[in-house]
Coordinates of C-alpha atoms in Angstrom, one line a residue:
M1238 CA 23.3 -64.3 71.2
N1239 CA 21.6 -61.0 70.3
V1240 CA 17.9 -61.9 70.5
A1241 CA 16.8 -58.2 70.5
K1242 CA 16.9 -58.1 66.7
Y1243 CA 14.1 -60.6 66.5
R1244 CA 11.8 -58.5 68.7
V1245 CA 9.2 -56.3 67.2
A1246 CA 9.7 -52.9 68.6
P1247 CA 6.4 -51.4 69.9
G1248 CA 5.1 -48.9 67.4
S1249 CA 7.1 -50.2 64.5
K1250 CA 5.6 -51.3 61.2
V1251 CA 6.1 -55.0 60.4
I1252 CA 7.0 -55.9 56.8
L1253 CA 7.4 -59.7 56.9
S1254 CA 9.3 -59.7 53.5
K1255 CA 12.1 -58.0 55.4
W1256 CA 12.4 -60.8 57.9
D1257 CA 14.4 -63.7 56.5
P1258 CA 12.8 -67.1 57.5
N1259 CA 15.9 -68.8 56.4
D1260 CA 18.2 -67.0 58.9
K1261 CA 20.2 -69.6 60.8
S1262 CA 22.4 -67.2 62.8
A1263 CA 21.3 -68.8 66.2
S1264 CA 22.7 -72.2 65.2
S1265 CA 26.2 -73.4 65.9
A1266 CA 28.7 -74.6 63.3
T1267 CA 27.6 -78.2 63.6
K1268 CA 24.3 -79.9 64.2
D1269 CA 25.8 -81.7 67.3
E1270 CA 26.9 -78.4 68.8
S1271 CA 23.5 -76.9 68.3
M1272 CA 21.8 -79.9 69.9
E1273 CA 24.1 -79.8 72.8
R1274 CA 23.2 -76.1 73.3
L1275 CA 19.6 -76.9 73.1
R1276 CA 19.8 -79.6 75.7
D1277 CA 21.7 -77.2 78.0
L1278 CA 19.1 -74.5 77.6
A1279 CA 16.3 -77.0 78.3
T1280 CA 18.0 -78.0 81.5
R1281 CA 18.4 -74.4 82.5
I1282 CA 14.8 -73.6 81.7
D1283 CA 13.7 -76.6 83.8
K1284 CA 15.6 -75.3 86.8
L1285 CA 14.2 -71.8 86.5
Q1286 CA 10.7 -73.1 86.0
D1287 CA 11.1 -75.1 89.3
V1288 CA 11.8 -71.8 91.1
L1289 CA 8.8 -70.1 89.3
Y1290 CA 6.6 -72.9 90.6
A1291 CA 8.0 -72.8 94.2
E1292 CA 8.0 -69.0 94.4
R1293 CA 4.4 -68.5 93.1
K1294 CA 4.7 -64.8 92.8
R1295 CA 4.2 -64.6 89.0
S1296 CA 3.3 -66.6 86.0
V1297 CA 4.5 -67.0 82.4
L1298 CA 2.5 -67.2 79.2
V1299 CA 4.2 -68.3 76.0
V1300 CA 2.1 -67.7 72.8
L1301 CA 3.1 -69.7 69.6
Q1302 CA 1.6 -68.6 66.3
G1303 CA 2.5 -69.5 62.7
M1304 CA 1.2 -70.9 59.5
D1305 CA 0.4 -74.6 59.2
T1306 CA 3.6 -76.7 59.5
S1307 CA 5.6 -73.8 61.1
G1308 CA 6.4 -76.1 64.0
K1309 CA 4.4 -75.1 66.9
D1310 CA 4.2 -78.7 68.2
G1311 CA 7.9 -79.3 67.6
T1312 CA 8.8 -76.2 69.4
I1313 CA 6.9 -77.3 72.5
R1314 CA 8.4 -80.8 72.3
H1315 CA 12.0 -79.6 72.1
V1316 CA 12.0 -76.3 74.1
F1317 CA 10.3 -77.9 77.1
S1318 CA 11.9 -81.4 76.8
E1319 CA 13.4 -81.4 80.2
I1320 CA 10.8 -79.5 82.1
D1321 CA 8.8 -81.0 85.0
P1322 CA 5.2 -81.3 84.0
L1323 CA 4.1 -80.0 87.4
G1324 CA 3.2 -76.4 87.0
V1325 CA 3.3 -76.4 83.1
R1326 CA 0.4 -76.7 80.7
A1327 CA 0.2 -76.7 76.9
V1328 CA -3.2 -75.5 75.5
G1329 CA -4.2 -76.0 71.9
F1330 CA -6.9 -73.8 70.5
K1331 CA -8.9 -75.2 67.6
A1332 CA -12.0 -73.8 65.9
P1333 CA -14.3 -72.4 68.6
S1334 CA -17.2 -74.5 69.8
D1335 CA -20.9 -73.3 69.8
E1336 CA -20.5 -72.5 73.4
E1337 CA -17.4 -70.5 72.9
L1338 CA -18.9 -68.7 69.9
A1339 CA -21.8 -67.6 72.1
H1340 CA -19.3 -65.5 74.2
E1341 CA -17.0 -62.7 73.3
F1342 CA -13.8 -64.0 71.6
L1343 CA -11.5 -63.7 74.6
W1344 CA -13.8 -65.7 76.9
R1345 CA -12.2 -69.1 76.0
I1346 CA -8.7 -67.6 76.3
N1347 CA -9.1 -66.0 79.7
R1348 CA -10.1 -69.4 81.1
Q1349 CA -6.7 -70.9 80.2
T1350 CA -4.4 -68.1 81.4
P1351 CA -1.7 -69.2 83.9
A1352 CA -2.1 -69.1 87.7
K1353 CA 0.7 -67.9 89.9
G1354 CA 3.7 -70.2 89.6
E1355 CA 2.4 -71.7 86.4
L1356 CA 3.9 -71.7 82.9
V1357 CA 1.3 -72.0 80.1
I1358 CA 2.0 -72.5 76.4
F1359 CA -0.6 -71.4 73.9
N1360 CA -0.5 -73.5 70.7
R1361 CA -2.4 -70.9 68.6
S1362 CA -4.2 -68.4 70.6
H1363 CA -6.6 -65.4 70.8
Y1364 CA -4.7 -64.1 67.7
E1365 CA -6.7 -66.6 65.6
D1366 CA -9.6 -64.1 66.0
V1367 CA -7.7 -61.4 64.1
L1368 CA -6.1 -63.7 61.6
V1369 CA -8.3 -66.5 60.3
V1370 CA -11.5 -64.6 60.6
R1371 CA -10.0 -61.5 59.0
V1372 CA -8.5 -63.5 56.0
H1373 CA -11.9 -65.1 55.5
K1374 CA -13.6 -61.8 55.8
L1375 CA -15.8 -62.9 58.7
I1376 CA -15.0 -59.5 60.4
D1377 CA -14.3 -56.2 58.8
Q1378 CA -11.3 -53.9 59.4
A1379 CA -13.1 -51.8 62.0
E1380 CA -13.9 -54.9 64.0
C1381 CA -10.3 -56.2 63.6
E1382 CA -9.0 -52.8 65.0
R1383 CA -11.4 -53.1 67.9
R1384 CA -10.1 -56.6 68.7
Y1385 CA -6.5 -55.4 68.6
E1386 CA -7.4 -52.9 71.3
Q1387 CA -9.1 -55.5 73.3
I1388 CA -6.1 -57.9 73.0
N1389 CA -3.7 -55.2 74.1
S1390 CA -5.9 -54.3 77.1
F1391 CA -6.3 -58.0 78.0
E1392 CA -2.5 -58.6 77.8
R1393 CA -1.8 -55.4 79.8
Q1394 CA -4.2 -56.7 82.5
L1395 CA -2.3 -60.0 82.7
A1396 CA 1.1 -58.2 82.8
D1397 CA -0.2 -55.9 85.6
N1398 CA -1.0 -59.1 87.6
Q1399 CA 2.6 -60.4 87.3
T1400 CA 2.1 -62.5 84.1
V1401 CA 5.2 -62.5 81.9
I1402 CA 4.1 -62.7 78.2
L1403 CA 6.3 -63.9 75.4
K1404 CA 4.7 -64.1 71.9
F1405 CA 6.5 -66.0 69.0
F1406 CA 5.6 -65.8 65.4
L1407 CA 7.2 -68.9 63.8
H1408 CA 8.1 -67.5 60.4
I1409 CA 8.5 -70.0 57.5
S1410 CA 8.6 -69.5 53.8
K1411 CA 5.9 -70.7 51.4
D1412 CA 8.5 -73.0 49.8
E1413 CA 9.3 -74.5 53.2
Q1414 CA 5.7 -75.1 53.9
K1415 CA 5.3 -76.9 50.6
K1416 CA 8.2 -79.2 51.5
R1417 CA 6.7 -80.0 54.9
L1418 CA 3.2 -80.6 53.6
Q1419 CA 4.8 -83.0 51.0
E1420 CA 6.6 -84.9 53.9
R1421 CA 3.2 -85.3 55.6
L1422 CA 1.8 -86.9 52.4
D1423 CA 4.9 -89.1 51.8
E1424 CA 5.7 -90.4 55.3
P1425 CA 3.2 -92.9 56.7
N1426 CA 3.8 -91.8 60.3
K1427 CA 3.0 -88.2 59.4
Q1428 CA 0.0 -88.7 57.2
W1429 CA -2.4 -88.4 60.2
K1430 CA -1.3 -84.7 60.4
F1431 CA -2.3 -84.0 56.8
N1432 CA -5.4 -82.0 56.4
P1433 CA -6.7 -81.2 52.9
G1434 CA -8.0 -78.0 54.2
D1435 CA -4.4 -76.8 54.6
L1436 CA -4.1 -76.6 50.9
A1437 CA -7.0 -74.2 50.7
E1438 CA -5.5 -72.1 53.4
R1439 CA -2.1 -72.2 51.5
K1440 CA -3.7 -70.5 48.5
L1441 CA -4.4 -67.5 50.8
W1442 CA -0.8 -67.1 51.8
P1443 CA -0.4 -63.4 50.8
D1444 CA -3.6 -62.6 52.8
Y1445 CA -2.2 -64.4 55.9
M1446 CA 1.1 -62.6 55.6
K1447 CA -0.7 -59.3 55.5
A1448 CA -2.9 -60.3 58.4
Y1449 CA 0.1 -61.4 60.5
A1450 CA 2.0 -58.2 59.6
N1451 CA -0.9 -56.1 60.7
A1452 CA -1.4 -58.0 64.0
L1453 CA 2.3 -57.9 64.9
T1454 CA 2.4 -54.2 64.2
A1455 CA -0.7 -53.5 66.3
T1456 CA 0.0 -55.8 69.3
S1457 CA 3.7 -55.9 70.0
T1458 CA 3.9 -53.9 73.2
K1459 CA 6.4 -53.4 76.0
C1460 CA 4.6 -55.8 78.3
A1461 CA 3.7 -58.4 75.6
P1462 CA 6.3 -58.3 72.8
W1463 CA 6.3 -60.3 69.6
Y1464 CA 9.4 -62.1 68.4
V1465 CA 9.6 -63.0 64.7
I1466 CA 11.5 -66.4 64.7
P1467 CA 13.1 -67.6 61.5
A1468 CA 11.7 -71.1 61.4
N1469 CA 12.8 -72.7 58.1
S1470 CA 15.5 -74.4 60.2
K1471 CA 13.9 -76.3 63.1
T1472 CA 17.1 -76.3 65.1
N1473 CA 17.5 -72.5 64.7
R1474 CA 13.8 -72.0 65.7
N1475 CA 14.2 -74.1 68.8
L1476 CA 17.4 -72.4 69.9
L1477 CA 16.0 -68.9 69.5
V1478 CA 12.8 -69.7 71.4
S1479 CA 14.8 -71.4 74.1
S1480 CA 17.3 -68.6 74.4
I1481 CA 14.6 -65.9 74.7
L1482 CA 12.7 -67.9 77.2
Y1483 CA 15.8 -68.6 79.3
E1484 CA 17.0 -65.1 79.3
T1485 CA 13.5 -63.8 80.3
L1486 CA 13.2 -66.3 83.2
K1487 CA 16.7 -65.5 84.4
S1488 CA 16.0 -61.7 84.4
L1489 CA 13.1 -62.3 86.9
K1490 CA 15.7 -63.0 89.6
M1491 CA 13.4 -65.5 91.2
R1492 CA 14.2 -67.1 94.6
Y1493 CA 13.0 -70.2 96.4
P1494 CA 10.8 -69.2 99.3
K1495 CA 12.1 -69.5 102.8
P1496 CA 10.5 -72.2 105.0
S1497 CA 7.4 -71.1 106.8
I1498 CA 8.7 -72.5 110.1
S1499 CA 12.1 -72.8 111.7
L1500 CA 13.9 -76.0 110.7
D1501 CA 16.5 -75.7 113.5
G1502 CA 16.6 -78.7 115.7
I1503 CA 14.5 -81.0 113.4
V1504 CA 15.9 -84.5 113.4
I1505 CA 14.7 -87.2 111.0
D1506 CA 15.1 -90.6 112.6

């Protein structure tokens, strides 16, 4: 699978209308084949994460961003379905608390970054502070540009300290969001997810697309690339994120550490 075409090249200008959210090229001919591939990738990721945890030389940060209903929770549930919880954390970022607002915007993010040997998934992230606040005009363009620079510097510092960063924008269409919001209304077991505030945000769709395009353009770097993931198909979304994560982990060429003492002659009675 050629995942490079989903990567935002550093320095390129992102125009989201040119990225098809309905692309299903990562999926197999049948749903059963796709699910089998997904299970296989989940198993492979689990094995590599075990080496990451044992080796403890580097860490991995996965950032998931997207509009409401784009599938951030579902991506975590499926991509990491086989993984050992030891050494893995999922962190969800909601609206900042009073304490968090009293600090600079990266303060609450920095506290959650992965330690050596750890894999951390951000469900929303520091990018909320150049998306939501920009759309609602809580910061001006000059402040937004300043934050882009701070984010790039922050991520470069993480990368310099052996943190591998993968950022995924889960790209759905406005029509697909309408379908998924309607499902939340219609299905009793999904109604708890429905938030009337999502409808107000939906009206700002063009502003959000512009904000996302600007953020992806400004902050896709060699050390912290963005991937635009076609997400109208949940299976395609999960396969792409799994494939990119697996190939990235494999490229690290990790090894289990050698025992700290000689094991020769040890007998277990």
